[in-house]
XYZ file of C-alpha atoms in Angstrom:
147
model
C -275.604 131.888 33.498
C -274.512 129.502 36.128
C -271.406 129.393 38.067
C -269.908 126.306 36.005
C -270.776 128.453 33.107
C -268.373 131.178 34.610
C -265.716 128.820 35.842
C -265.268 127.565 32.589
C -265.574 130.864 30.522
C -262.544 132.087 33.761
C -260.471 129.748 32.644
C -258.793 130.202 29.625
C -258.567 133.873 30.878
C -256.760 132.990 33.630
C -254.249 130.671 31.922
C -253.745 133.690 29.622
C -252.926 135.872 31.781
C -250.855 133.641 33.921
C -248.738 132.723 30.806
C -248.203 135.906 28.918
C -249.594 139.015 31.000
C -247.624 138.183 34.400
C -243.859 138.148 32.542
C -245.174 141.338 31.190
C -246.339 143.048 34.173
C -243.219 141.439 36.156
C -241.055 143.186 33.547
C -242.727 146.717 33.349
C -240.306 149.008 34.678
C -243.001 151.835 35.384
C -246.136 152.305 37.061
C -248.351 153.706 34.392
C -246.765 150.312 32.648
C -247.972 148.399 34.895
C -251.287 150.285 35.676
C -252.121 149.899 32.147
C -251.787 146.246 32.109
C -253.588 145.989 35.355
C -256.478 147.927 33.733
C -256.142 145.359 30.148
C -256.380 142.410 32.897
C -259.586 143.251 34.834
C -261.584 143.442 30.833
C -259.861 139.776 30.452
C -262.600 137.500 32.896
C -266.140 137.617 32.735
C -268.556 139.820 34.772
C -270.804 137.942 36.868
C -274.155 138.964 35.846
C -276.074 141.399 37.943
C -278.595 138.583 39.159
C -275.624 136.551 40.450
C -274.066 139.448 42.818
C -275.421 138.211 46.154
C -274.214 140.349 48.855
C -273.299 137.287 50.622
C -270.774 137.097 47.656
C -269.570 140.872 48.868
C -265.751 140.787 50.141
C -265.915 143.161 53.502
C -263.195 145.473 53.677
C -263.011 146.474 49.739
C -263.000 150.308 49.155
C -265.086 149.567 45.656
C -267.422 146.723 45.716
C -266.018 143.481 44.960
C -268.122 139.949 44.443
C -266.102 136.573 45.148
C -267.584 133.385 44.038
C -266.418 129.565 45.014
C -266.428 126.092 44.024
C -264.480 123.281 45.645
C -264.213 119.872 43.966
C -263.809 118.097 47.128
C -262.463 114.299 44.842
C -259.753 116.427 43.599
C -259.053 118.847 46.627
C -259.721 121.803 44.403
C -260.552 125.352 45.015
C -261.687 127.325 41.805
C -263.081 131.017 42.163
C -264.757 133.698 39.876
C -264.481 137.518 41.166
C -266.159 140.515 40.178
C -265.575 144.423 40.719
C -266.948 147.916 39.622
C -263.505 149.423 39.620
C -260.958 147.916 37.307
C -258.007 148.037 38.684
C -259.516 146.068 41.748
C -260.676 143.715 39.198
C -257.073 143.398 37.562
C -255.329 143.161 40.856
C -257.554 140.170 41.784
C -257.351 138.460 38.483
C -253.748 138.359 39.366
C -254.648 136.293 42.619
C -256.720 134.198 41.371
C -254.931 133.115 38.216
C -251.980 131.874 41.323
C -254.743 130.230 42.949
C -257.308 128.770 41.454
C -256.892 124.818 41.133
C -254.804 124.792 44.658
C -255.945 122.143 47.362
C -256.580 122.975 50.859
C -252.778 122.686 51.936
C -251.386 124.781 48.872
C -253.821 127.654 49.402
C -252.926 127.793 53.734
C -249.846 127.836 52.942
C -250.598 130.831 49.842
C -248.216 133.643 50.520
C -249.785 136.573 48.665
C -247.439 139.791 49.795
C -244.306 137.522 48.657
C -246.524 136.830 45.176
C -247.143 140.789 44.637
C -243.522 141.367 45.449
C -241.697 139.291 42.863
C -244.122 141.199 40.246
C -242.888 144.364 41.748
C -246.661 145.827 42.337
C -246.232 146.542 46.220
C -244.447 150.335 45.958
C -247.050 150.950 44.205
C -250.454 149.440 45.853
C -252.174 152.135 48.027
C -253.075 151.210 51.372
C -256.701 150.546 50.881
C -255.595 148.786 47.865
C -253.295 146.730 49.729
C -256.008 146.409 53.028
C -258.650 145.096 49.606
C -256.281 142.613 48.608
C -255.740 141.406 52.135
C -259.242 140.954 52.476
C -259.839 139.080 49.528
C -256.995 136.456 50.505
C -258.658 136.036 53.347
C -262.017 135.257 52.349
C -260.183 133.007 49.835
C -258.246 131.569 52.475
C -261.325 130.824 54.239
C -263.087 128.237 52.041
C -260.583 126.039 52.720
C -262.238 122.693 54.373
C-alpha cells in the first residue's frame, strides 16, 4: 500500500463522517453518546499498515501511540493527511481533525482554530487532559507542514 493508496481510501471516510457523524456527535447530549460515536469513528479510516509506521511518522506527546502521515499538493496549496492509533478513541478524536482539515492551504490551516472546533461539538468537558495535551500535539505537528 502506498500513501496515495491511503489518501484516497481516507477520503470518502472523511466526507462521511464530516457529513453525517459530526451533526450526530454535535447533537449527543451525553458522554457515553458521544464516546460511542467517537469509538464507531476511529473503525471508519484505514490503518496504515504495520510496514508504513515509521517512527518518524510518531506524534511526540501522545499518551497511546499515534502515526501522522502528509502530502501537500503544492499547484493546489493543499494539505491532505492519513493518521493512525492503537487506542480508538485517539483514533476517533483525530478523525474528527482531520476530516476539518484535510484539503486546507497553508493560510486556512495557520489560521486552524482547533479548541473553538472541539467546542462547538461540545467534546471539551469531556476530553481528559492527556487527551486534550494529544490533540494539541497533533495540531501542531499538523500545523507544522505548512510551507
Amino acid at each position: 500500500m502506498t500513501l496515495d493508496q491511503l489518501l484516497t481510501e481516507t477520503k470518502p471516510a472523511l466526507s462521511h463522517i464530516y457529513n453525517e457523524d459530526l451533526p450526530e456527535l454535535s447533537e449527543a447530549k451525553d458522554w457515553q453518546s458521544k464516546y460511542r460515536i467517537l469509538m464507531h469513528l476511529g473503525r471508519k479510516l484505514p490503518p496504515i499498515p504495520e510496514k508504513m509506521k515509521q517512527p518518524s511518522l510518531l506524534v511526540k506527546g501522545c499518551e497511546s501511540r499515534a502515526w501522522l502521515m502528509h502530502y501537500y499538493n503544492k499547484h493546489q496549496d493543499q494539505h491532505f493527511f492519513v493518521l493512525d492509533s492503537e487506542a480508538r478513541i485517539v483514533k476517533g478524536l483525530m478523525a474528527i481533525m482531520l476530516c476539518l482539515v484535510n484539503g486546507m492551504s497553508n493560510t486556512e490551516l495557520k489560521k486552524f482554530d482547533l479548541a473553538h472546533a472541539f467546542d462547538k461539538l461540545n467534546l471539551k468537558p469531556y476530553l481528559s487532559q492527556s487527551r486534550g495535551s494529544g490533540l494539541n500535539a497533533m495540531m501542531v505537528r499538523i500545523k507544522d507542514c505548512c510551507h
